[in-house]
Amino acid sequence: MNFYDLLRSLGIADPSGTGWLAVVFTFALAWGVTWRFIPSVRSFALRVGWADQPNARRLNREPLPNAGGLAIYAGVVAALILASLLRPIVIEGVLAEVLSILLGGSILVLVGFIDDQFGLPPLFRLLTQILSALLLVANHSGIEATFGTPIDPLFSVVLTVLWVVGITNAINLMDGMDGLAGGVSFITAMSLLAVSAQFPSRAAATLLLAALGGAALGFLRHNFHPSHIIMGDAGAYFFGYVLAATSILGNLKVTTVFALVPPVLFLLLPVLDTTQVFIRRLMAGKNPLSTPGKDHLHHRLLALGLSQRRTAITLWGLTGVANWVAMKLQGMTPIVIHATMASIVMLLSFTVWQRMRNVASKSP
């Protein structure tokens, strides 16, 4: 098997073209920009006081810079801009979809950053998330319900809003431990990338997921325990929104409730974690979105005696299994699934090794 045959077996329709090179370039550039930009963001954040104080939700025992989301956002945007300049013919066909998702993500980055530093009412944050979800509907990029009823258009809007708002908050609520939200987002982005790359109609999702995956990996280089920066609400909202949007991009048609199973499986861990937290807090008479507490899955694993590193890796593993099943249900070939999982494991292992080597070199 030659190189072109290998690329075709991975689902690349035109190995001699430039589309797949644009995806690889976008991933690498987002990784590099985020990785190199974070130290500067961290230094500035410490000078101006952009930091999370220890609280009931987070595990840090001292103020921790919370502006990592700005570096993640910068990495994604820089990668997409340069990709559009170097590969304009590849990008121009999906520019409208990419820009609509980036616009919604930009709004949430701004709102999340303001909330990180000054605090915003939960209702205002919720309304902003709904507005960002409606941007997808306006661009015809949401879930399309086709039950054959007069209320199908309304039901499509409701499903899209619930999905986007739910996943955005699910990723944000998971961001309570070093490396967790970033690792889960990276695994999910790479798995969704492997699926979207098989379909020309999902080219916009492919580019966005390549940029998001690269940015997540670059962020993990600084965020795996012991972290010296966190993504904050700005980064968590951005990850959640883009993952939610790209998982339904390409005209996801819902004729039965089972059509939603594959997208849910890709994001199963955040969905399960948020669901059990919501139920427990509602039963306790608390506001699920604004009440902090150590009632997440990672808190339970920590209570069993696992370290933060082992807890993160355990939950990464569960995320990987769920994404493996989701790819199977999407009809991906074994070679695509195995290549995707192997790439995820190798990239995460290399990132963790680099982080541990850096920590060890600075230890007295």
Coordinates of C-alpha atoms in Angstrom, one line a residue:
M1 CA 0.0 0.0 0.0
N2 CA 1.5 3.4 -1.0
F3 CA 1.0 6.7 0.7
Y4 CA -2.0 7.8 -1.4
D5 CA -3.7 4.4 -0.8
L6 CA -3.2 4.9 2.9
L7 CA -4.8 8.3 2.8
R8 CA -7.7 7.0 0.9
S9 CA -8.2 4.2 3.4
L10 CA -8.4 6.9 6.1
G11 CA -11.3 8.5 4.2
I12 CA -9.5 11.2 2.3
A13 CA -11.2 11.3 -1.1
D14 CA -8.5 13.3 -2.9
P15 CA -5.0 12.5 -1.4
S16 CA -3.3 14.5 -4.2
G17 CA -5.4 17.7 -3.4
T18 CA -4.7 20.4 -0.8
G19 CA -7.8 19.9 1.4
W20 CA -6.2 17.4 3.8
L21 CA -3.0 19.5 4.0
A22 CA -5.1 22.5 5.0
V23 CA -6.6 20.5 7.9
V24 CA -3.1 19.3 9.1
F25 CA -1.8 22.8 8.8
T26 CA -4.7 24.3 10.7
F27 CA -4.3 21.8 13.5
A28 CA -0.5 22.3 13.8
L29 CA -0.8 26.1 13.7
A30 CA -3.5 26.2 16.4
W31 CA -1.4 24.0 18.6
G32 CA 1.7 26.1 18.1
V33 CA 0.1 29.5 18.6
T34 CA -1.8 28.4 21.8
W35 CA 1.2 26.6 23.3
R36 CA 3.5 29.6 22.7
F37 CA 1.0 32.3 23.6
I38 CA -0.1 30.9 27.0
P39 CA 3.0 31.9 28.9
S40 CA 2.6 35.6 27.8
V41 CA -1.1 35.5 28.7
R42 CA -0.3 33.9 32.1
S43 CA 2.3 36.6 32.9
F44 CA -0.1 39.4 32.0
A45 CA -3.0 37.8 33.9
L46 CA -0.8 37.6 37.1
R47 CA 0.1 41.3 36.8
V48 CA -3.5 42.5 36.4
G49 CA -5.2 40.1 38.7
W50 CA -7.1 37.9 36.3
A51 CA -7.1 34.8 38.5
D52 CA -9.6 32.4 40.2
Q53 CA -9.5 32.4 43.9
P54 CA -9.8 29.1 45.8
N55 CA -13.5 28.2 46.1
A56 CA -15.9 25.3 46.7
R57 CA -15.9 24.2 43.1
R58 CA -12.2 24.4 42.1
L59 CA -9.3 22.4 43.6
N60 CA -6.6 25.1 43.5
R61 CA -5.3 26.3 46.9
E62 CA -3.9 29.6 45.6
P63 CA -5.0 32.2 43.0
L64 CA -4.7 30.7 39.5
P65 CA -4.7 32.7 36.3
N66 CA -8.0 32.1 34.4
A67 CA -7.3 33.7 31.1
G68 CA -6.3 30.6 29.2
G69 CA -9.5 30.8 27.1
L70 CA -8.0 33.9 25.4
A71 CA -5.0 32.0 24.2
I72 CA -7.2 29.1 23.0
Y73 CA -9.4 31.5 21.1
A74 CA -6.4 33.3 19.6
G75 CA -4.9 30.0 18.5
V76 CA -8.1 28.9 16.7
V77 CA -8.7 32.2 15.0
A78 CA -5.0 32.6 14.0
A79 CA -5.0 29.1 12.5
L80 CA -8.2 29.7 10.5
I81 CA -7.1 33.1 9.2
L82 CA -3.7 31.8 8.0
A83 CA -5.3 28.7 6.5
S84 CA -7.8 30.9 4.6
L85 CA -4.8 32.9 3.2
L86 CA -2.7 29.9 2.2
R87 CA -5.6 27.8 1.0
P88 CA -8.2 30.3 -0.2
I89 CA -10.0 27.9 -2.6
V90 CA -10.4 25.3 0.0
I91 CA -11.7 27.7 2.6
E92 CA -14.0 30.0 0.7
G93 CA -16.7 27.4 0.1
V94 CA -17.3 27.0 3.9
L95 CA -16.5 30.5 5.0
A96 CA -20.1 31.4 5.9
E97 CA -20.5 28.4 8.2
V98 CA -17.1 28.9 9.8
L99 CA -17.8 32.6 10.4
S100 CA -21.2 32.0 11.9
I101 CA -19.8 29.6 14.4
L102 CA -16.8 31.8 15.2
L103 CA -19.2 34.7 15.7
G104 CA -21.3 32.8 18.3
G105 CA -18.1 31.5 19.9
S106 CA -16.6 35.1 20.0
I107 CA -19.7 36.3 21.8
L108 CA -19.4 33.6 24.4
V109 CA -15.7 34.2 24.9
L110 CA -16.4 37.8 25.7
V111 CA -19.2 37.0 28.0
G112 CA -17.2 34.2 29.7
F113 CA -14.2 36.5 30.2
I114 CA -16.3 39.3 31.7
D115 CA -17.9 36.7 34.0
D116 CA -14.5 35.3 35.0
Q117 CA -13.3 38.8 36.1
F118 CA -16.4 40.6 37.3
G119 CA -19.2 38.1 37.5
L120 CA -22.5 38.2 35.5
P121 CA -26.0 37.1 36.4
P122 CA -26.8 33.5 35.4
L123 CA -29.9 34.7 33.4
F124 CA -27.7 37.0 31.3
R125 CA -25.3 34.2 30.5
L126 CA -28.1 31.9 29.6
L127 CA -29.7 34.5 27.3
T128 CA -26.4 35.0 25.6
Q129 CA -26.0 31.3 25.0
I130 CA -29.5 31.1 23.5
L131 CA -28.6 34.0 21.2
S132 CA -25.4 32.2 20.1
A133 CA -27.4 29.1 19.4
L134 CA -30.0 31.0 17.3
L135 CA -27.1 32.2 15.1
L136 CA -26.7 28.6 14.0
V137 CA -30.5 28.4 13.2
A138 CA -30.3 31.7 11.2
N139 CA -27.4 30.2 9.1
H140 CA -29.4 26.9 8.6
S141 CA -26.7 25.0 10.6
G142 CA -28.9 23.6 13.3
I143 CA -30.7 20.3 13.9
E144 CA -33.5 19.7 11.4
A145 CA -36.5 17.8 12.8
T146 CA -38.4 16.0 10.1
F147 CA -41.3 14.3 11.8
G148 CA -43.8 15.5 9.2
T149 CA -45.7 17.7 11.6
P150 CA -46.6 21.4 11.3
I151 CA -44.4 22.3 14.3
D152 CA -41.2 20.7 12.8
P153 CA -39.6 24.2 12.2
L154 CA -40.3 25.2 15.8
F155 CA -39.1 21.9 17.2
S156 CA -35.9 22.2 15.1
V157 CA -35.1 25.5 16.8
V158 CA -35.9 24.2 20.3
L159 CA -33.7 21.1 19.7
T160 CA -30.8 23.2 18.4
V161 CA -31.0 25.7 21.3
L162 CA -31.3 22.9 23.9
W163 CA -28.3 21.0 22.4
V164 CA -26.0 24.0 22.1
V165 CA -26.8 25.5 25.5
G166 CA -26.7 22.1 27.2
I167 CA -23.3 21.2 25.8
T168 CA -21.8 24.7 26.4
N169 CA -22.8 24.5 30.1
A170 CA -21.7 20.8 30.3
I171 CA -18.1 21.6 29.3
N172 CA -18.1 24.6 31.6
L173 CA -19.4 22.7 34.6
M174 CA -16.7 20.0 34.0
D175 CA -13.9 22.5 34.1
G176 CA -13.1 22.1 37.8
M177 CA -9.9 20.1 37.7
D178 CA -6.5 20.4 35.9
G179 CA -6.5 18.9 32.4
L180 CA -10.1 17.5 32.5
A181 CA -12.1 19.8 30.3
G182 CA -9.2 20.4 27.9
G183 CA -8.5 16.7 27.5
V184 CA -12.2 15.7 27.0
S185 CA -12.5 18.5 24.5
F186 CA -9.4 17.4 22.6
I187 CA -10.6 13.7 22.4
T188 CA -14.0 14.7 21.3
A189 CA -12.7 17.2 18.7
M190 CA -10.4 14.7 17.2
S191 CA -13.1 12.0 17.0
L192 CA -15.6 14.4 15.5
L193 CA -12.9 15.5 13.0
A194 CA -12.4 11.9 11.9
V195 CA -16.1 11.6 11.2
S196 CA -16.6 15.0 9.5
A197 CA -13.6 14.4 7.3
Q198 CA -15.5 11.6 5.6
F199 CA -18.2 14.0 4.3
P200 CA -17.7 16.9 1.9
S201 CA -20.8 18.6 3.3
R202 CA -19.0 18.9 6.7
A203 CA -15.9 20.7 5.5
A204 CA -16.5 23.7 7.7
A205 CA -16.8 21.4 10.8
T206 CA -13.5 19.6 9.7
L207 CA -11.6 22.9 9.7
L208 CA -13.0 24.2 12.9
L209 CA -12.4 20.9 14.7
A210 CA -8.8 20.8 13.5
A211 CA -8.2 24.2 14.9
L212 CA -10.1 23.4 18.1
G213 CA -8.2 20.1 18.6
G214 CA -4.8 21.8 18.1
A215 CA -5.7 24.6 20.5
A216 CA -6.8 22.1 23.1
L217 CA -3.6 20.1 22.9
G218 CA -1.5 23.3 23.1
F219 CA -3.5 24.3 26.2
L220 CA -3.0 20.9 27.9
R221 CA 0.7 21.4 27.6
H222 CA 0.3 24.0 30.4
N223 CA -2.9 22.8 32.1
F224 CA -2.2 19.2 33.0
H225 CA -1.6 18.9 36.8
P226 CA 0.1 20.8 38.2
S227 CA -1.6 23.5 36.1
H228 CA -0.3 27.1 36.1
I229 CA -3.3 28.5 34.1
I230 CA -6.9 27.5 33.5
M231 CA -9.2 28.2 30.6
G232 CA -11.9 30.0 32.7
D233 CA -15.5 30.4 31.5
A234 CA -14.2 32.0 28.3
G235 CA -12.4 28.9 27.2
A236 CA -15.0 26.4 28.5
Y237 CA -17.8 28.3 26.7
F238 CA -15.8 28.4 23.5
F239 CA -15.0 24.7 23.6
G240 CA -18.5 23.7 24.5
Y241 CA -20.1 25.9 21.8
V242 CA -17.8 24.9 19.0
L243 CA -18.1 21.2 19.8
A244 CA -21.9 21.5 20.0
A245 CA -22.1 23.4 16.7
T246 CA -19.7 21.1 14.8
S247 CA -21.3 17.9 16.0
I248 CA -24.6 18.9 14.3
L249 CA -23.1 20.7 11.3
G250 CA -23.9 19.2 7.9
N251 CA -27.7 19.1 8.2
L252 CA -28.3 16.6 11.0
K253 CA -31.8 15.4 10.3
V254 CA -33.8 14.0 13.2
T255 CA -36.6 11.6 12.3
T256 CA -36.5 9.7 15.6
V257 CA -35.0 10.3 18.9
F258 CA -32.3 7.7 18.1
A259 CA -30.8 10.0 15.5
L260 CA -29.4 12.0 18.5
V261 CA -27.6 9.0 19.9
P262 CA -24.3 9.4 18.0
P263 CA -23.9 13.2 18.9
V264 CA -24.7 12.4 22.5
L265 CA -22.1 9.6 22.6
F266 CA -19.4 11.9 21.4
L267 CA -20.1 14.1 24.4
L268 CA -21.3 11.4 26.8
L269 CA -19.1 12.2 29.7
P270 CA -20.1 15.9 29.9
V271 CA -23.7 15.0 29.4
L272 CA -23.8 12.4 32.1
D273 CA -21.8 14.6 34.5
T274 CA -24.0 17.6 34.1
T275 CA -27.2 15.5 34.2
Q276 CA -26.4 14.0 37.6
V277 CA -25.2 17.3 39.0
F278 CA -28.4 19.1 37.8
I279 CA -30.6 16.4 39.3
R280 CA -28.8 16.4 42.6
R281 CA -28.8 20.1 43.0
L282 CA -32.5 20.5 41.9
M283 CA -33.4 17.8 44.5
A284 CA -31.5 19.9 47.1
G285 CA -33.4 23.0 46.1
K286 CA -30.3 24.7 44.6
N287 CA -29.7 26.6 41.3
P288 CA -27.7 24.1 39.2
L289 CA -25.9 26.8 37.2
S290 CA -24.9 29.1 39.9
T291 CA -24.4 26.8 42.9
P292 CA -20.7 25.6 43.3
G293 CA -20.1 22.2 44.9
K294 CA -17.9 19.1 44.8
D295 CA -20.5 16.8 43.3
H296 CA -19.0 16.1 39.9
L297 CA -17.7 12.8 38.7
H298 CA -14.1 13.9 39.1
H299 CA -14.8 14.9 42.7
R300 CA -16.1 11.4 43.4
L301 CA -13.0 9.8 41.9
L302 CA -10.8 12.1 44.0
A303 CA -12.7 11.1 47.1
L304 CA -11.9 7.4 46.3
G305 CA -8.2 8.3 46.6
L306 CA -7.2 8.9 43.0
S307 CA -4.8 11.7 42.3
Q308 CA -5.7 14.6 39.9
R309 CA -3.5 13.1 37.2
R310 CA -5.0 9.6 37.5
T311 CA -8.5 11.1 37.7
A312 CA -8.0 13.1 34.5
I313 CA -6.5 10.1 32.6
T314 CA -9.3 7.8 33.8
L315 CA -12.0 10.2 32.6
W316 CA -10.1 10.7 29.3
G317 CA -10.2 7.0 28.9
L318 CA -14.0 6.9 29.4
T319 CA -14.3 9.7 26.9
G320 CA -12.2 7.7 24.4
V321 CA -14.4 4.6 24.8
A322 CA -17.6 6.6 24.3
N323 CA -16.1 8.3 21.2
W324 CA -15.0 4.9 19.9
V325 CA -18.6 3.6 20.1
A326 CA -19.9 6.8 18.6
M327 CA -17.6 6.4 15.6
K328 CA -18.7 2.8 15.2
L329 CA -22.4 3.9 15.1
Q330 CA -21.5 6.5 12.5
G331 CA -20.3 3.8 10.2
M332 CA -16.6 4.6 10.3
T333 CA -14.2 1.8 9.0
P334 CA -12.0 0.0 11.6
I335 CA -8.8 1.6 10.1
V336 CA -10.3 5.1 10.6
I337 CA -11.3 4.4 14.1
H338 CA -8.0 2.7 15.1
A339 CA -6.0 5.4 13.5
T340 CA -8.0 8.1 15.3
M341 CA -7.7 6.5 18.7
A342 CA -4.0 5.8 18.2
S343 CA -3.4 9.4 17.2
I344 CA -5.3 10.7 20.3
V345 CA -3.3 8.4 22.6
M346 CA 0.1 9.3 21.1
L347 CA -0.6 13.0 21.1
L348 CA -1.9 13.0 24.7
S349 CA 0.9 10.8 25.9
F350 CA 3.5 13.1 24.3
T351 CA 1.9 16.2 25.8
V352 CA 1.7 14.7 29.3
W353 CA 5.3 13.5 29.0
Q354 CA 6.4 17.0 28.0
R355 CA 4.5 18.5 30.9
M356 CA 5.9 16.1 33.4
R357 CA 9.4 16.7 32.2
N358 CA 8.9 20.4 32.5
V359 CA 7.6 20.1 36.0
A360 CA 10.5 17.8 37.0
S361 CA 13.1 20.2 35.6
K362 CA 11.7 23.0 37.8
S363 CA 11.5 20.9 41.0
P364 CA 14.1 21.7 43.6

